[in-house]
PDB file of C-alpha atoms in Angstrom:
ATOM      1  CA  ASP A1159      87.377  56.081  25.476  1.00  0.00           C
ATOM      2  CA  ALA A1160      83.967  55.783  27.362  1.00  0.00           C
ATOM      3  CA  GLY A1161      82.366  56.866  24.015  1.00  0.00           C
ATOM      4  CA  ILE A1162      82.445  60.672  24.549  1.00  0.00           C
ATOM      5  CA  THR A1163      82.010  63.228  21.432  1.00  0.00           C
ATOM      6  CA  GLN A1164      81.013  66.803  21.023  1.00  0.00           C
ATOM      7  CA  SER A1165      79.964  68.243  18.477  1.00  0.00           C
ATOM      8  CA  PRO A1166      81.002  70.935  17.290  1.00  0.00           C
ATOM      9  CA  ARG A1167      84.470  70.515  17.313  1.00  0.00           C
ATOM     10  CA  HIS A1168      85.053  73.913  15.862  1.00  0.00           C
ATOM     11  CA  LYS A1169      82.215  76.660  15.624  1.00  0.00           C
ATOM     12  CA  VAL A1170      82.589  80.858  14.824  1.00  0.00           C
ATOM     13  CA  THR A1171      79.314  82.417  15.097  1.00  0.00           C
ATOM     14  CA  GLU A1172      78.157  86.531  15.580  1.00  0.00           C
ATOM     15  CA  THR A1173      77.448  88.210  19.206  1.00  0.00           C
ATOM     16  CA  GLY A1174      73.885  87.976  19.974  1.00  0.00           C
ATOM     17  CA  THR A1175      73.139  84.605  18.090  1.00  0.00           C
ATOM     18  CA  PRO A1176      72.662  81.310  19.873  1.00  0.00           C
ATOM     19  CA  VAL A1177      74.621  78.671  19.792  1.00  0.00           C
ATOM     20  CA  THR A1178      74.034  75.287  20.703  1.00  0.00           C
ATOM     21  CA  LEU A1179      76.593  72.507  21.952  1.00  0.00           C
ATOM     22  CA  ARG A1180      75.819  68.764  21.993  1.00  0.00           C
ATOM     23  CA  CYS A1181      78.042  65.979  24.460  1.00  0.00           C
ATOM     24  CA  HIS A1182      77.153  62.712  23.173  1.00  0.00           C
ATOM     25  CA  GLN A1183      78.065  59.241  25.276  1.00  0.00           C
ATOM     26  CA  THR A1184      77.070  56.250  24.759  1.00  0.00           C
ATOM     27  CA  GLU A1185      77.448  54.171  27.911  1.00  0.00           C
ATOM     28  CA  ASN A1186      74.402  55.091  29.641  1.00  0.00           C
ATOM     29  CA  HIS A1187      76.763  57.096  32.868  1.00  0.00           C
ATOM     30  CA  ARG A1188      74.701  59.171  34.971  1.00  0.00           C
ATOM     31  CA  TYR A1189      76.750  62.358  35.316  1.00  0.00           C
ATOM     32  CA  MET A1190      77.719  64.744  32.989  1.00  0.00           C
ATOM     33  CA  TYR A1191      79.426  67.994  33.659  1.00  0.00           C
ATOM     34  CA  TRP A1192      80.012  70.954  31.234  1.00  0.00           C
ATOM     35  CA  TYR A1193      82.974  73.269  31.372  1.00  0.00           C
ATOM     36  CA  ARG A1194      84.687  76.195  30.248  1.00  0.00           C
ATOM     37  CA  GLN A1195      88.644  76.741  29.460  1.00  0.00           C
ATOM     38  CA  ASP A1196      90.267  80.299  29.442  1.00  0.00           C
ATOM     39  CA  PRO A1197      93.533  80.898  29.765  1.00  0.00           C
ATOM     40  CA  GLY A1198      94.638  82.162  33.779  1.00  0.00           C
ATOM     41  CA  HIS A1199      91.051  80.607  34.828  1.00  0.00           C
ATOM     42  CA  GLY A1200      91.834  76.759  34.494  1.00  0.00           C
ATOM     43  CA  LEU A1201      88.346  74.484  33.946  1.00  0.00           C
ATOM     44  CA  ARG A1202      85.477  75.923  35.335  1.00  0.00           C
ATOM     45  CA  LEU A1203      82.138  74.704  35.604  1.00  0.00           C
ATOM     46  CA  ILE A1204      79.087  75.686  34.230  1.00  0.00           C
ATOM     47  CA  HIS A1205      76.188  72.920  34.500  1.00  0.00           C
ATOM     48  CA  TYR A1206      75.999  69.556  35.372  1.00  0.00           C
ATOM     49  CA  SER A1207      73.449  67.021  35.120  1.00  0.00           C
ATOM     50  CA  TYR A1208      72.689  63.742  37.645  1.00  0.00           C
ATOM     51  CA  GLY A1209      69.906  62.341  35.569  1.00  0.00           C
ATOM     52  CA  VAL A1210      67.787  62.689  32.645  1.00  0.00           C
ATOM     53  CA  LYS A1211      65.828  66.170  33.186  1.00  0.00           C
ATOM     54  CA  ASP A1212      68.047  67.112  36.198  1.00  0.00           C
ATOM     55  CA  THR A1213      70.255  69.623  36.041  1.00  0.00           C
ATOM     56  CA  ASP A1214      71.913  72.713  38.101  1.00  0.00           C
ATOM     57  CA  LYS A1215      74.204  75.548  37.838  1.00  0.00           C
ATOM     58  CA  GLY A1216      78.326  75.330  38.623  1.00  0.00           C
ATOM     59  CA  GLU A1217      80.116  78.539  39.400  1.00  0.00           C
ATOM     60  CA  VAL A1218      79.960  80.120  36.556  1.00  0.00           C
ATOM     61  CA  SER A1219      76.345  79.564  34.496  1.00  0.00           C
ATOM     62  CA  ASP A1220      75.325  83.167  33.875  1.00  0.00           C
ATOM     63  CA  GLY A1221      74.268  83.252  30.117  1.00  0.00           C
ATOM     64  CA  TYR A1222      74.331  79.591  29.374  1.00  0.00           C
ATOM     65  CA  SER A1223      71.713  76.972  29.849  1.00  0.00           C
ATOM     66  CA  VAL A1224      71.177  73.665  29.383  1.00  0.00           C
ATOM     67  CA  SER A1225      69.653  70.313  28.599  1.00  0.00           C
ATOM     68  CA  ARG A1226      69.489  66.715  28.879  1.00  0.00           C
ATOM     69  CA  SER A1227      66.004  65.273  27.538  1.00  0.00           C
ATOM     70  CA  LYS A1228      67.893  61.673  27.194  1.00  0.00           C
ATOM     71  CA  THR A1229      70.816  59.828  29.187  1.00  0.00           C
ATOM     72  CA  GLU A1230      72.920  59.985  26.004  1.00  0.00           C
ATOM     73  CA  ASP A1231      72.704  63.733  25.403  1.00  0.00           C
ATOM     74  CA  PHE A1232      73.850  67.155  27.331  1.00  0.00           C
ATOM     75  CA  LEU A1233      73.071  70.040  25.571  1.00  0.00           C
ATOM     76  CA  LEU A1234      74.499  73.528  26.663  1.00  0.00           C
ATOM     77  CA  THR A1235      72.920  76.364  24.998  1.00  0.00           C
ATOM     78  CA  LEU A1236      74.505  79.997  25.115  1.00  0.00           C
ATOM     79  CA  GLU A1237      71.349  82.139  24.521  1.00  0.00           C
ATOM     80  CA  SER A1238      72.421  85.404  23.310  1.00  0.00           C
ATOM     81  CA  ALA A1239      76.100  84.650  22.453  1.00  0.00           C
ATOM     82  CA  THR A1240      78.689  87.155  23.815  1.00  0.00           C
ATOM     83  CA  SER A1241      82.867  87.815  23.030  1.00  0.00           C
ATOM     84  CA  SER A1242      83.399  87.068  26.566  1.00  0.00           C
ATOM     85  CA  GLN A1243      82.256  83.634  25.994  1.00  0.00           C
ATOM     86  CA  THR A1244      84.587  82.691  23.174  1.00  0.00           C
ATOM     87  CA  SER A1245      86.213  79.539  24.936  1.00  0.00           C
ATOM     88  CA  VAL A1246      86.950  76.094  24.812  1.00  0.00           C
ATOM     89  CA  TYR A1247      84.428  74.035  26.011  1.00  0.00           C
ATOM     90  CA  PHE A1248      84.740  70.889  27.379  1.00  0.00           C
ATOM     91  CA  CYS A1249      82.039  68.282  28.367  1.00  0.00           C
ATOM     92  CA  ALA A1250      82.142  65.579  31.230  1.00  0.00           C
ATOM     93  CA  ILE A1251      81.439  62.481  32.705  1.00  0.00           C
ATOM     94  CA  SER A1252      81.280  60.727  35.942  1.00  0.00           C
ATOM     95  CA  THR A1253      83.328  57.127  35.659  1.00  0.00           C
ATOM     96  CA  ILE A1254      85.753  54.412  36.777  1.00  0.00           C
ATOM     97  CA  LEU A1255      88.759  55.073  35.502  1.00  0.00           C
ATOM     98  CA  ALA A1256      91.743  52.204  36.900  1.00  0.00           C
ATOM     99  CA  GLY A1257      88.682  51.189  39.631  1.00  0.00           C
ATOM    100  CA  GLU A1258      88.077  54.467  40.681  1.00  0.00           C
ATOM    101  CA  GLU A1259      85.452  57.261  40.201  1.00  0.00           C
ATOM    102  CA  THR A1260      86.566  60.119  38.333  1.00  0.00           C
ATOM    103  CA  GLN A1261      85.898  62.790  35.673  1.00  0.00           C
ATOM    104  CA  TYR A1262      86.585  61.800  32.056  1.00  0.00           C
ATOM    105  CA  PHE A1263      86.400  64.816  29.423  1.00  0.00           C
ATOM    106  CA  GLY A1264      85.189  64.867  25.772  1.00  0.00           C
ATOM    107  CA  PRO A1265      87.625  66.621  23.189  1.00  0.00           C
ATOM    108  CA  GLY A1266      86.324  70.144  23.568  1.00  0.00           C
ATOM    109  CA  THR A1267      84.869  72.212  21.295  1.00  0.00           C
ATOM    110  CA  ARG A1268      86.408  75.715  20.236  1.00  0.00           C
ATOM    111  CA  LEU A1269      84.165  78.368  20.183  1.00  0.00           C
ATOM    112  CA  LEU A1270      85.032  81.856  18.617  1.00  0.00           C
ATOM    113  CA  VAL A1271      82.227  84.598  19.367  1.00  0.00           C
ATOM    114  CA  LEU A1272      82.788  88.112  16.760  1.00  0.00           C
TER     115      LEU A1272
ATOM    116  CA  GLN B 301      86.905  76.845  46.246  1.00  0.00           C
ATOM    117  CA  GLN B 302      89.126  76.795  43.970  1.00  0.00           C
ATOM    118  CA  PRO B 303      92.498  75.270  44.918  1.00  0.00           C
ATOM    119  CA  VAL B 304      95.311  77.379  44.871  1.00  0.00           C
ATOM    120  CA  GLN B 305      97.903  75.243  42.479  1.00  0.00           C
ATOM    121  CA  SER B 306     101.935  75.839  43.147  1.00  0.00           C
ATOM    122  CA  PRO B 307     104.303  76.788  40.616  1.00  0.00           C
ATOM    123  CA  GLN B 308     102.464  78.491  38.114  1.00  0.00           C
ATOM    124  CA  ALA B 309     105.140  77.408  36.564  1.00  0.00           C
ATOM    125  CA  VAL B 310     108.421  74.981  36.307  1.00  0.00           C
ATOM    126  CA  ILE B 311     110.974  74.315  32.922  1.00  0.00           C
ATOM    127  CA  LEU B 312     113.040  71.451  33.926  1.00  0.00           C
ATOM    128  CA  ARG B 313     115.848  69.587  31.727  1.00  0.00           C
ATOM    129  CA  GLU B 314     115.106  65.573  30.986  1.00  0.00           C
ATOM    130  CA  GLY B 315     116.067  63.932  33.308  1.00  0.00           C
ATOM    131  CA  GLU B 316     114.982  66.276  36.675  1.00  0.00           C
ATOM    132  CA  ASP B 317     112.401  66.270  38.548  1.00  0.00           C
ATOM    133  CA  ALA B 318     109.495  68.279  39.707  1.00  0.00           C
ATOM    134  CA  VAL B 319     106.961  68.973  42.985  1.00  0.00           C
ATOM    135  CA  ILE B 320     103.445  70.416  41.958  1.00  0.00           C
ATOM    136  CA  ASN B 321     101.516  71.909  44.742  1.00  0.00           C
ATOM    137  CA  CYS B 322      97.575  72.183  45.296  1.00  0.00           C
ATOM    138  CA  SER B 323      96.544  73.495  48.622  1.00  0.00           C
ATOM    139  CA  SER B 324      92.748  74.088  49.761  1.00  0.00           C
ATOM    140  CA  SER B 325      91.190  75.716  52.448  1.00  0.00           C
ATOM    141  CA  LYS B 326      88.618  73.157  53.046  1.00  0.00           C
ATOM    142  CA  ALA B 327      88.845  69.358  53.963  1.00  0.00           C
ATOM    143  CA  LEU B 328      89.014  67.822  50.875  1.00  0.00           C
ATOM    144  CA  TYR B 329      86.887  64.456  50.122  1.00  0.00           C
ATOM    145  CA  SER B 330      89.711  63.722  47.078  1.00  0.00           C
ATOM    146  CA  VAL B 331      91.967  64.873  44.824  1.00  0.00           C
ATOM    147  CA  HIS B 332      92.511  63.862  41.067  1.00  0.00           C
ATOM    148  CA  TRP B 333      95.230  64.800  39.469  1.00  0.00           C
ATOM    149  CA  TYR B 334      95.576  65.738  35.015  1.00  0.00           C
ATOM    150  CA  ARG B 335      97.843  66.721  32.827  1.00  0.00           C
ATOM    151  CA  GLN B 336      96.399  68.613  29.773  1.00  0.00           C
ATOM    152  CA  LYS B 337      98.928  68.550  26.518  1.00  0.00           C
ATOM    153  CA  HIS B 338      98.644  71.988  24.575  1.00  0.00           C
ATOM    154  CA  GLY B 339      94.667  71.323  22.437  1.00  0.00           C
ATOM    155  CA  GLU B 340      93.717  68.497  23.885  1.00  0.00           C
ATOM    156  CA  ALA B 341      91.827  67.061  27.012  1.00  0.00           C
ATOM    157  CA  PRO B 342      92.827  66.689  29.795  1.00  0.00           C
ATOM    158  CA  VAL B 343      94.156  63.255  30.792  1.00  0.00           C
ATOM    159  CA  PHE B 344      92.990  61.683  34.264  1.00  0.00           C
ATOM    160  CA  LEU B 345      96.343  60.556  35.859  1.00  0.00           C
ATOM    161  CA  MET B 346      95.586  59.866  39.872  1.00  0.00           C
ATOM    162  CA  ILE B 347      93.099  60.263  42.593  1.00  0.00           C
ATOM    163  CA  LEU B 348      93.542  59.925  46.168  1.00  0.00           C
ATOM    164  CA  LEU B 349      91.125  59.518  48.659  1.00  0.00           C
ATOM    165  CA  LYS B 350      92.527  58.694  52.319  1.00  0.00           C
ATOM    166  CA  GLY B 351      94.461  60.977  54.365  1.00  0.00           C
ATOM    167  CA  GLY B 352      98.503  60.206  54.298  1.00  0.00           C
ATOM    168  CA  GLU B 353      97.658  58.359  50.880  1.00  0.00           C
ATOM    169  CA  GLN B 354     100.787  58.046  49.170  1.00  0.00           C
ATOM    170  CA  LYS B 355     100.219  56.393  45.558  1.00  0.00           C
ATOM    171  CA  GLY B 356     101.274  56.745  41.707  1.00  0.00           C
ATOM    172  CA  HIS B 357     103.641  54.185  39.275  1.00  0.00           C
ATOM    173  CA  GLU B 358     106.783  53.786  38.432  1.00  0.00           C
ATOM    174  CA  LYS B 359     108.100  57.816  37.966  1.00  0.00           C
ATOM    175  CA  ILE B 360     104.754  60.076  38.416  1.00  0.00           C
ATOM    176  CA  SER B 361     103.119  59.801  41.938  1.00  0.00           C
ATOM    177  CA  ALA B 362     101.588  61.769  44.339  1.00  0.00           C
ATOM    178  CA  SER B 363     100.300  62.148  48.073  1.00  0.00           C
ATOM    179  CA  PHE B 364      97.738  63.457  49.952  1.00  0.00           C
ATOM    180  CA  ASN B 365      98.499  64.402  54.035  1.00  0.00           C
ATOM    181  CA  GLU B 366      97.000  63.845  57.031  1.00  0.00           C
ATOM    182  CA  LYS B 367      94.410  67.192  56.968  1.00  0.00           C
ATOM    183  CA  LYS B 368      93.557  66.090  53.590  1.00  0.00           C
ATOM    184  CA  GLN B 369      94.040  69.847  52.671  1.00  0.00           C
ATOM    185  CA  GLN B 370      97.276  69.436  50.501  1.00  0.00           C
ATOM    186  CA  SER B 371      98.243  67.025  47.191  1.00  0.00           C
ATOM    187  CA  SER B 372     101.246  67.019  45.690  1.00  0.00           C
ATOM    188  CA  LEU B 373     102.323  65.544  42.334  1.00  0.00           C
ATOM    189  CA  TYR B 374     105.577  64.363  42.174  1.00  0.00           C
ATOM    190  CA  LEU B 375     107.519  63.717  38.843  1.00  0.00           C
ATOM    191  CA  THR B 376     110.771  61.867  38.211  1.00  0.00           C
ATOM    192  CA  ALA B 377     113.079  61.963  35.890  1.00  0.00           C
ATOM    193  CA  SER B 378     111.353  63.360  33.661  1.00  0.00           C
ATOM    194  CA  GLN B 379     110.964  62.882  29.983  1.00  0.00           C
ATOM    195  CA  LEU B 380     110.152  64.845  27.201  1.00  0.00           C
ATOM    196  CA  SER B 381     106.704  63.443  26.756  1.00  0.00           C
ATOM    197  CA  TYR B 382     105.789  65.355  30.973  1.00  0.00           C
ATOM    198  CA  SER B 383     105.557  68.036  29.119  1.00  0.00           C
ATOM    199  CA  GLY B 384     101.801  70.119  29.498  1.00  0.00           C
ATOM    200  CA  THR B 385      99.922  71.900  31.822  1.00  0.00           C
ATOM    201  CA  TYR B 386      99.025  69.955  35.097  1.00  0.00           C
ATOM    202  CA  PHE B 387      95.847  70.603  36.964  1.00  0.00           C
ATOM    203  CA  CYS B 388      93.897  69.138  40.905  1.00  0.00           C
ATOM    204  CA  GLY B 389      90.718  69.124  40.805  1.00  0.00           C
ATOM    205  CA  THR B 390      89.407  68.587  44.038  1.00  0.00           C
ATOM    206  CA  GLU B 391      86.306  67.665  45.961  1.00  0.00           C
ATOM    207  CA  VAL B 392      85.027  68.736  49.151  1.00  0.00           C
ATOM    208  CA  SER B 393      83.902  66.815  52.363  1.00  0.00           C
ATOM    209  CA  GLY B 394      80.431  66.406  52.442  1.00  0.00           C
ATOM    210  CA  GLY B 395      80.035  67.599  48.488  1.00  0.00           C
ATOM    211  CA  SER B 396      77.961  66.032  45.730  1.00  0.00           C
ATOM    212  CA  ASN B 397      76.918  64.995  42.438  1.00  0.00           C
ATOM    213  CA  TYR B 398      81.213  64.195  42.083  1.00  0.00           C
ATOM    214  CA  LYS B 399      81.661  67.494  41.686  1.00  0.00           C
ATOM    215  CA  LEU B 400      85.051  68.742  40.964  1.00  0.00           C
ATOM    216  CA  THR B 401      87.189  72.275  41.173  1.00  0.00           C
ATOM    217  CA  PHE B 402      89.701  72.648  39.331  1.00  0.00           C
ATOM    218  CA  GLY B 403      93.124  75.254  40.329  1.00  0.00           C
ATOM    219  CA  LYS B 404      94.533  77.076  37.350  1.00  0.00           C
ATOM    220  CA  GLY B 405      96.649  74.242  36.716  1.00  0.00           C
ATOM    221  CA  THR B 406     101.013  73.977  36.866  1.00  0.00           C
ATOM    222  CA  LEU B 407     102.823  74.616  33.146  1.00  0.00           C
ATOM    223  CA  LEU B 408     105.662  72.193  32.972  1.00  0.00           C
ATOM    224  CA  THR B 409     108.137  72.224  30.068  1.00  0.00           C
ATOM    225  CA  VAL B 410     111.250  69.762  29.551  1.00  0.00           C
ATOM    226  CA  ASN B 411     113.857  70.619  27.548  1.00  0.00           C
ATOM    227  CA  PRO B 412     115.872  68.170  25.963  1.00  0.00           C
TER     228      PRO B 412
END
């Protein structure tokens, strides 16, 4: 399963509060990604990382920040949660599957912002 | 740019075939296909890298056209387990950091 976990798996929070989601991997993968998934939009890239302390923005990065202080952890922070950030958040790593370089997804975090 | 998937949804009876298309306005380096069951994470199916490539196993296969701007996923003799949402993820030529842009998905329902 490429050793990738996400925490928490479910979270309910209130508008205006900060929220941090964690993605943890155990296999020393260099590339990590955060996506959000909403009905009718598919998977959209929020931020990604190409190494420790090396991160860059994706297509829907407003209102989100990330940090990667060690290889195994990639944190996504919603600085002041809004109802529009209610979504399912997936972390992914770039890895070799069936002999090909592709992305493997974690189990997801369901976030509800009230 | 987000690739365009068609159709948005398809309903089949067990044993029928389906084709899902993924189109880009730009030349692509690769196309990755995933299937997602409700409430679960997307699961990798296959990747296509070369123009004109066709690959797959048994009843699920895919092609990548010569111009590398369109890919199709073929599901033959569908089974109930094929139900789910299918996504294509594309990597543009000259891209970096293995970034993928995903289509909006095609919902496939297979009924008995």
